[in-house]
Amino acid sequence: MSTPAFTPHDFWLRSYELAIALNTGKTILISSDDQEPNALRFTFDVKMQVGLPLGWAEISIYNLDPNIMNEVIHPGSGIVLQAGYATGSHKMATIFQGKVFQPMWTRENVVDYKLTLRCFAGNAKNFVDTNFPRLQTEADLVNLMARTAQNQMHVGHLDPILSQTKLSRGGVLLGDPNQILGDIASGHGLVAWVDPTSGINIVDLGNLASGGALTPTHDPYAPPIPPGSDQKAKTGTDYCIIGTPQQTWEGVNFDVLLDPSLTIKYPPDVVKLDMSSTTIDLLPLSQPFGNDSQGFIPPPTVSGNYIVAGIRHYGDTRGNPWYSEITGVTQNGLLLAMGKPQ
């Protein structure tokens, strides 16, 4: 009986830091550097999805000092949450940066005081009111809007077609930037979204879907090697899958030990399942493929490559959960996830 070699994540020591910037100028810091049992317990649930302008987080802090709690209970406080592990490729990094939208105070188990912070990242409410001269391209309008919006934005990837035609007349940009971006994109059959990581994106997902083989941006994921197994660890493989991946219409959903390197951006992250050791829980073959009359659920990809279309990081600093839930989609599945016909 052989003993599996240790991985770079030996012992999977958790690492985390929660920073709350108060309106008074103070900063509350809760960190794994604090010696237990003095470190406060908190839980977090962070969600991000391609195509949505906002990322969301719900963070619950237990038994915070009442005087400090009163200072925190104000919408608009800045939040920076870092989580991960002390070593290895899952090393601690920022998984959420945003603002408090709704603070709530509750009590649990009679003796535990809990402060829950509902937070968002991105521009929940934005407005633009500016004008532009003639002979501007639509790409120029997007950059102008990003600079002059009430909450300034940065520009990520713009399809080259937006720079090809100059407008013969000037005009006014007035209203919700997300709505204006959507109108610009739909005029060319493109998809627009603003995400906290990569900013404004107006892209042709059809090109991505027909762009050939996907190239993984992370080490392949695989389930842990069972104790006492003769299976040899592969160099460059991340043995961190939790449970069994679940097949969906668009691709596959699966959990891994918390991986802060995963982000929602364009070009998107691409993850790979090690199909030689990973079992996928398949949907029934008789289940129709959405509203597609051409067939049924497609089989999992042979390559095991999937585009990261959604991420959920969730954990408890004094409990078992410390995971990342990945919504992986195939190239055509990304079009379905974004509501765009194939």
Short mmCIF file of C-alpha atoms in Angstrom, two decimals:
data_model
loop_
_atom_site.label_atom_id
_atom_site.label_comp_id
_atom_site.label_asym_id
_atom_site.label_seq_id
_atom_site.Cartn_x
_atom_site.Cartn_y
_atom_site.Cartn_z
CA MET A 1 0.00 0.00 0.00
CA SER A 2 1.51 3.32 -1.07
CA THR A 3 1.17 6.66 0.67
CA PRO A 4 0.06 9.59 -1.53
CA ALA A 5 2.61 12.39 -1.78
CA PHE A 6 1.85 15.63 -0.01
CA THR A 7 0.49 18.44 -2.20
CA PRO A 8 1.49 22.13 -2.06
CA HIS A 9 -1.62 22.62 0.12
CA ASP A 10 -0.31 20.50 3.01
CA PHE A 11 -2.84 20.58 5.85
CA TRP A 12 -5.02 23.17 4.02
CA LEU A 13 -4.53 25.88 6.66
CA ARG A 14 -7.25 28.48 6.14
CA SER A 15 -6.40 32.14 5.76
CA TYR A 16 -8.83 35.08 5.73
CA GLU A 17 -9.18 38.80 6.32
CA LEU A 18 -12.32 40.96 6.48
CA ALA A 19 -11.84 44.74 6.38
CA ILE A 20 -14.77 47.10 6.97
CA ALA A 21 -14.08 50.78 6.24
CA LEU A 22 -16.47 52.81 8.41
CA ASN A 23 -17.91 56.18 7.43
CA THR A 24 -16.03 57.65 10.40
CA GLY A 25 -12.70 56.82 8.78
CA LYS A 26 -11.96 53.85 11.05
CA THR A 27 -11.35 50.33 9.72
CA ILE A 28 -12.47 47.14 11.44
CA LEU A 29 -10.18 44.20 10.68
CA ILE A 30 -10.99 40.54 11.39
CA SER A 31 -8.11 38.29 10.37
CA SER A 32 -6.85 34.72 10.67
CA ASP A 33 -3.65 36.28 12.04
CA ASP A 34 -5.52 36.75 15.31
CA GLN A 35 -4.89 33.93 17.76
CA GLU A 36 -7.89 31.69 18.44
CA PRO A 37 -10.15 31.81 20.35
CA ASN A 38 -9.91 35.63 20.23
CA ALA A 39 -10.65 35.89 16.49
CA LEU A 40 -14.31 36.63 15.82
CA ARG A 41 -16.36 34.13 13.87
CA PHE A 42 -17.91 35.23 10.59
CA THR A 43 -19.57 33.52 7.65
CA PHE A 44 -19.73 34.65 4.04
CA ASP A 45 -21.64 33.85 0.87
CA VAL A 46 -20.38 35.62 -2.28
CA LYS A 47 -22.07 35.28 -5.68
CA MET A 48 -21.03 36.52 -9.13
CA GLN A 49 -22.36 35.63 -12.57
CA VAL A 50 -21.43 36.54 -16.11
CA GLY A 51 -23.79 39.11 -17.63
CA LEU A 52 -24.89 40.63 -14.31
CA PRO A 53 -23.70 44.15 -13.39
CA LEU A 54 -23.55 43.39 -9.67
CA GLY A 55 -21.81 40.92 -7.41
CA TRP A 56 -23.51 40.10 -4.11
CA ALA A 57 -22.27 39.06 -0.69
CA GLU A 58 -23.90 38.28 2.64
CA ILE A 59 -21.45 38.44 5.54
CA SER A 60 -22.48 37.60 9.12
CA ILE A 61 -20.23 38.60 12.03
CA TYR A 62 -20.82 37.03 15.45
CA ASN A 63 -20.49 38.76 18.82
CA LEU A 64 -18.96 41.99 17.59
CA ASP A 65 -18.52 44.65 20.27
CA PRO A 66 -21.88 46.53 20.55
CA ASN A 67 -20.19 49.94 20.37
CA ILE A 68 -18.42 48.97 17.14
CA MET A 69 -21.60 47.32 15.83
CA ASN A 70 -23.45 50.61 16.08
CA GLU A 71 -20.74 52.24 13.97
CA VAL A 72 -20.98 49.53 11.30
CA ILE A 73 -24.75 49.66 10.91
CA HIS A 74 -24.67 52.28 8.18
CA PRO A 75 -25.18 51.62 4.46
CA GLY A 76 -22.24 52.65 2.31
CA SER A 77 -19.41 51.24 4.43
CA GLY A 78 -16.69 49.68 2.26
CA ILE A 79 -16.06 45.93 2.47
CA VAL A 80 -12.98 43.99 1.38
CA LEU A 81 -13.08 40.22 1.94
CA GLN A 82 -10.04 38.03 1.37
CA ALA A 83 -10.15 34.26 1.81
CA GLY A 84 -8.30 31.13 0.77
CA TYR A 85 -5.46 29.06 2.18
CA ALA A 86 -2.07 29.90 3.65
CA THR A 87 -0.08 28.13 0.90
CA GLY A 88 -0.46 26.68 -2.58
CA SER A 89 -2.40 27.81 -5.65
CA HIS A 90 -5.48 28.57 -3.49
CA LYS A 91 -3.55 31.16 -1.50
CA MET A 92 -5.63 33.91 0.10
CA ALA A 93 -6.76 36.67 -2.24
CA THR A 94 -9.62 39.14 -2.55
CA ILE A 95 -12.93 37.42 -3.35
CA PHE A 96 -15.19 40.44 -2.81
CA GLN A 97 -14.83 44.22 -2.70
CA GLY A 98 -17.92 46.39 -2.45
CA LYS A 99 -20.22 48.35 -0.15
CA VAL A 100 -22.78 47.60 2.54
CA PHE A 101 -26.32 47.84 1.20
CA GLN A 102 -28.38 46.56 4.13
CA PRO A 103 -27.07 45.89 7.66
CA MET A 104 -29.23 43.73 9.98
CA TRP A 105 -28.85 42.89 13.66
CA THR A 106 -30.26 39.61 15.02
CA ARG A 107 -29.74 37.18 17.87
CA GLU A 108 -29.08 33.44 17.65
CA ASN A 109 -29.20 30.73 20.30
CA VAL A 110 -30.13 33.35 22.92
CA VAL A 111 -26.49 34.30 23.61
CA ASP A 112 -25.02 35.03 20.15
CA TYR A 113 -25.32 38.49 18.63
CA LYS A 114 -25.12 38.45 14.84
CA LEU A 115 -24.55 41.38 12.50
CA THR A 116 -25.45 40.48 8.90
CA LEU A 117 -24.17 42.74 6.13
CA ARG A 118 -25.80 42.45 2.71
CA CYS A 119 -23.33 43.93 0.27
CA PHE A 120 -22.95 44.60 -3.43
CA ALA A 121 -20.04 45.17 -5.80
CA GLY A 122 -20.52 47.26 -8.91
CA ASN A 123 -22.86 50.12 -9.71
CA ALA A 124 -26.27 49.36 -8.20
CA LYS A 125 -27.61 52.77 -9.17
CA ASN A 126 -25.90 54.88 -11.80
CA PHE A 127 -26.78 57.76 -14.09
CA VAL A 128 -25.22 59.54 -17.03
CA ASP A 129 -26.10 62.96 -18.48
CA THR A 130 -23.70 64.22 -21.13
CA ASN A 131 -23.55 65.12 -24.81
CA PHE A 132 -21.22 64.23 -27.64
CA PRO A 133 -20.24 65.89 -30.96
CA ARG A 134 -20.60 64.46 -34.45
CA LEU A 135 -18.13 61.97 -35.97
CA GLN A 136 -17.89 59.87 -32.81
CA THR A 137 -17.85 56.07 -32.91
CA GLU A 138 -19.93 53.95 -30.56
CA ALA A 139 -16.69 52.92 -28.85
CA ASP A 140 -16.06 56.63 -28.20
CA LEU A 141 -19.53 56.92 -26.65
CA VAL A 142 -18.86 53.98 -24.33
CA ASN A 143 -15.57 55.53 -23.15
CA LEU A 144 -17.25 58.93 -22.70
CA MET A 145 -20.04 57.38 -20.65
CA ALA A 146 -17.55 55.49 -18.47
CA ARG A 147 -15.75 58.77 -17.65
CA THR A 148 -18.81 60.98 -17.08
CA ALA A 149 -21.25 58.63 -15.29
CA GLN A 150 -22.24 59.53 -11.75
CA ASN A 151 -20.27 56.48 -10.60
CA GLN A 152 -17.33 56.24 -12.96
CA MET A 153 -16.63 52.88 -14.64
CA HIS A 154 -13.67 51.37 -16.44
CA VAL A 155 -13.80 49.85 -19.91
CA GLY A 156 -12.87 46.21 -20.42
CA HIS A 157 -13.31 44.58 -23.84
CA LEU A 158 -15.19 46.26 -26.71
CA ASP A 159 -15.90 44.46 -29.98
CA PRO A 160 -13.95 46.07 -32.87
CA ILE A 161 -17.18 46.66 -34.81
CA LEU A 162 -18.00 49.52 -32.40
CA SER A 163 -15.04 51.50 -33.78
CA GLN A 164 -15.82 51.05 -37.47
CA THR A 165 -18.57 53.62 -38.08
CA LYS A 166 -18.63 57.31 -37.12
CA LEU A 167 -21.97 58.91 -36.30
CA SER A 168 -22.98 61.76 -38.60
CA ARG A 169 -24.69 63.70 -35.79
CA GLY A 170 -24.02 64.57 -32.20
CA GLY A 171 -26.41 63.66 -29.43
CA VAL A 172 -27.10 63.17 -25.74
CA LEU A 173 -26.40 60.25 -23.40
CA LEU A 174 -29.06 60.39 -20.69
CA GLY A 175 -30.25 57.72 -18.28
CA ASP A 176 -29.10 54.35 -16.95
CA PRO A 177 -25.68 53.39 -18.41
CA ASN A 178 -26.61 49.69 -18.38
CA GLN A 179 -29.66 50.39 -20.57
CA ILE A 180 -27.63 52.52 -23.00
CA LEU A 181 -24.93 49.84 -23.24
CA GLY A 182 -27.60 47.22 -23.92
CA ASP A 183 -29.05 49.31 -26.75
CA ILE A 184 -25.61 49.78 -28.33
CA ALA A 185 -24.87 46.07 -28.08
CA SER A 186 -28.23 44.85 -29.41
CA GLY A 187 -27.83 46.99 -32.52
CA HIS A 188 -24.94 44.71 -33.56
CA GLY A 189 -26.17 41.40 -32.13
CA LEU A 190 -23.66 41.66 -29.28
CA VAL A 191 -23.98 41.17 -25.51
CA ALA A 192 -23.18 43.93 -22.99
CA TRP A 193 -22.52 43.72 -19.28
CA VAL A 194 -20.63 45.58 -16.57
CA ASP A 195 -18.94 43.42 -13.96
CA PRO A 196 -16.86 44.54 -10.97
CA THR A 197 -13.69 42.82 -12.23
CA SER A 198 -13.33 43.67 -15.92
CA GLY A 199 -15.67 46.68 -16.20
CA ILE A 200 -17.70 47.38 -19.34
CA ASN A 201 -17.75 44.53 -21.87
CA ILE A 202 -19.55 44.50 -25.22
CA VAL A 203 -18.66 41.26 -26.97
CA ASP A 204 -19.77 38.68 -29.51
CA LEU A 205 -20.24 35.47 -27.56
CA GLY A 206 -20.85 33.68 -30.85
CA ASN A 207 -17.19 34.18 -31.75
CA LEU A 208 -16.18 32.66 -28.44
CA ALA A 209 -18.52 29.72 -29.01
CA SER A 210 -17.07 29.02 -32.44
CA GLY A 211 -13.49 29.87 -31.60
CA GLY A 212 -12.18 26.33 -31.44
CA ALA A 213 -10.81 24.47 -28.43
CA LEU A 214 -10.78 26.24 -25.08
CA THR A 215 -7.47 26.68 -23.27
CA PRO A 216 -7.66 26.10 -19.50
CA THR A 217 -6.52 29.00 -17.32
CA HIS A 218 -6.17 26.85 -14.15
CA ASP A 219 -4.68 23.51 -13.21
CA PRO A 220 -7.06 20.57 -13.84
CA TYR A 221 -9.44 19.78 -10.98
CA ALA A 222 -9.80 16.22 -9.70
CA PRO A 223 -11.32 14.54 -6.64
CA PRO A 224 -8.99 13.80 -3.68
CA ILE A 225 -7.04 10.54 -3.83
CA PRO A 226 -8.65 8.08 -1.36
CA PRO A 227 -6.45 7.05 1.59
CA GLY A 228 -4.59 3.83 0.84
CA SER A 229 -5.19 4.11 -2.88
CA ASP A 230 -2.48 3.09 -5.36
CA GLN A 231 -3.39 6.08 -7.53
CA LYS A 232 -0.41 8.33 -8.15
CA ALA A 233 -0.74 12.10 -7.81
CA LYS A 234 -0.22 13.91 -11.12
CA THR A 235 1.98 16.97 -11.19
CA GLY A 236 -0.07 20.09 -11.92
CA THR A 237 -3.41 18.56 -10.93
CA ASP A 238 -5.52 20.15 -8.18
CA TYR A 239 -7.12 17.36 -6.10
CA CYS A 240 -9.81 19.52 -4.52
CA ILE A 241 -13.25 18.58 -5.96
CA ILE A 242 -15.88 18.18 -3.25
CA GLY A 243 -18.74 15.80 -3.96
CA THR A 244 -19.86 14.82 -7.47
CA PRO A 245 -20.14 17.34 -10.33
CA GLN A 246 -23.74 17.77 -11.55
CA GLN A 247 -24.55 17.99 -15.26
CA THR A 248 -26.76 20.89 -16.41
CA TRP A 249 -28.27 21.93 -19.73
CA GLU A 250 -25.41 24.37 -20.25
CA GLY A 251 -22.52 22.32 -18.83
CA VAL A 252 -21.70 21.23 -15.29
CA ASN A 253 -21.83 22.56 -11.71
CA PHE A 254 -19.30 21.43 -9.10
CA ASP A 255 -17.70 22.44 -5.78
CA VAL A 256 -14.00 22.73 -4.99
CA LEU A 257 -12.07 23.75 -1.90
CA LEU A 258 -12.21 27.54 -1.86
CA ASP A 259 -10.27 28.89 -4.85
CA PRO A 260 -9.95 32.71 -4.79
CA SER A 261 -8.18 32.77 -8.17
CA LEU A 262 -11.51 32.22 -9.97
CA THR A 263 -13.08 35.40 -11.34
CA ILE A 264 -15.85 36.55 -13.65
CA LYS A 265 -14.24 38.47 -16.49
CA TYR A 266 -13.72 38.64 -20.26
CA PRO A 267 -12.00 36.69 -21.72
CA PRO A 268 -13.46 34.23 -19.23
CA ASP A 269 -11.65 31.82 -16.95
CA VAL A 270 -11.65 28.25 -18.29
CA VAL A 271 -11.48 25.30 -15.88
CA LYS A 272 -10.70 21.69 -16.69
CA LEU A 273 -12.00 18.53 -15.02
CA ASP A 274 -9.61 15.59 -15.01
CA MET A 275 -11.97 13.20 -16.79
CA SER A 276 -9.73 10.21 -16.06
CA SER A 277 -10.66 10.35 -12.36
CA THR A 278 -13.82 12.49 -12.20
CA THR A 279 -17.35 11.06 -12.29
CA ILE A 280 -20.18 13.37 -13.37
CA ASP A 281 -23.76 12.89 -12.17
CA LEU A 282 -25.60 12.91 -15.52
CA LEU A 283 -29.10 14.18 -16.19
CA PRO A 284 -31.61 11.65 -17.58
CA LEU A 285 -31.17 11.20 -21.32
CA SER A 286 -34.91 11.63 -21.81
CA GLN A 287 -34.88 15.16 -20.40
CA PRO A 288 -35.30 17.74 -23.21
CA PHE A 289 -32.47 20.19 -23.82
CA GLY A 290 -34.33 23.33 -22.69
CA ASN A 291 -36.58 24.61 -25.46
CA ASP A 292 -34.33 23.16 -28.12
CA SER A 293 -36.40 20.88 -30.33
CA GLN A 294 -33.30 19.40 -32.00
CA GLY A 295 -32.34 16.94 -29.31
CA PHE A 296 -31.55 16.09 -25.72
CA ILE A 297 -28.99 16.86 -23.08
CA PRO A 298 -25.55 16.81 -24.74
CA PRO A 299 -22.90 14.59 -23.14
CA PRO A 300 -20.13 16.17 -21.04
CA THR A 301 -17.22 17.50 -23.05
CA VAL A 302 -14.50 14.96 -23.80
CA SER A 303 -11.82 17.52 -22.96
CA GLY A 304 -13.37 18.39 -19.59
CA ASN A 305 -12.96 22.13 -20.37
CA TYR A 306 -15.68 24.54 -19.20
CA ILE A 307 -16.09 28.32 -19.21
CA VAL A 308 -16.60 29.83 -15.74
CA ALA A 309 -20.01 31.56 -16.02
CA GLY A 310 -20.78 31.77 -12.31
CA ILE A 311 -18.94 31.58 -8.98
CA ARG A 312 -20.17 31.24 -5.43
CA HIS A 313 -17.62 31.44 -2.61
CA TYR A 314 -18.99 30.45 0.80
CA GLY A 315 -17.40 29.67 4.13
CA ASP A 316 -17.50 29.74 7.92
CA THR A 317 -14.34 30.67 9.83
CA ARG A 318 -15.31 28.22 12.58
CA GLY A 319 -17.26 25.64 10.59
CA ASN A 320 -16.88 23.11 7.80
CA PRO A 321 -17.84 25.15 4.69
CA TRP A 322 -14.87 26.68 2.86
CA TYR A 323 -15.78 26.07 -0.75
CA SER A 324 -16.18 27.57 -4.22
CA GLU A 325 -19.16 26.49 -6.30
CA ILE A 326 -18.41 26.76 -10.03
CA THR A 327 -21.02 27.09 -12.77
CA GLY A 328 -19.18 25.69 -15.79
CA VAL A 329 -20.67 25.98 -19.26
CA THR A 330 -19.69 24.71 -22.67
CA GLN A 331 -19.10 27.15 -25.51
CA ASN A 332 -22.68 26.85 -26.79
CA GLY A 333 -23.92 26.67 -23.22
CA LEU A 334 -22.55 30.19 -22.61
CA LEU A 335 -24.94 31.51 -25.26
CA LEU A 336 -27.83 29.76 -23.52
CA ALA A 337 -26.78 31.10 -20.13
CA MET A 338 -26.75 34.65 -21.53
CA GLY A 339 -30.14 34.21 -23.21
CA LYS A 340 -28.64 34.53 -26.72
CA PRO A 341 -29.74 32.06 -29.45
CA GLN A 342 -27.14 29.66 -30.80
#
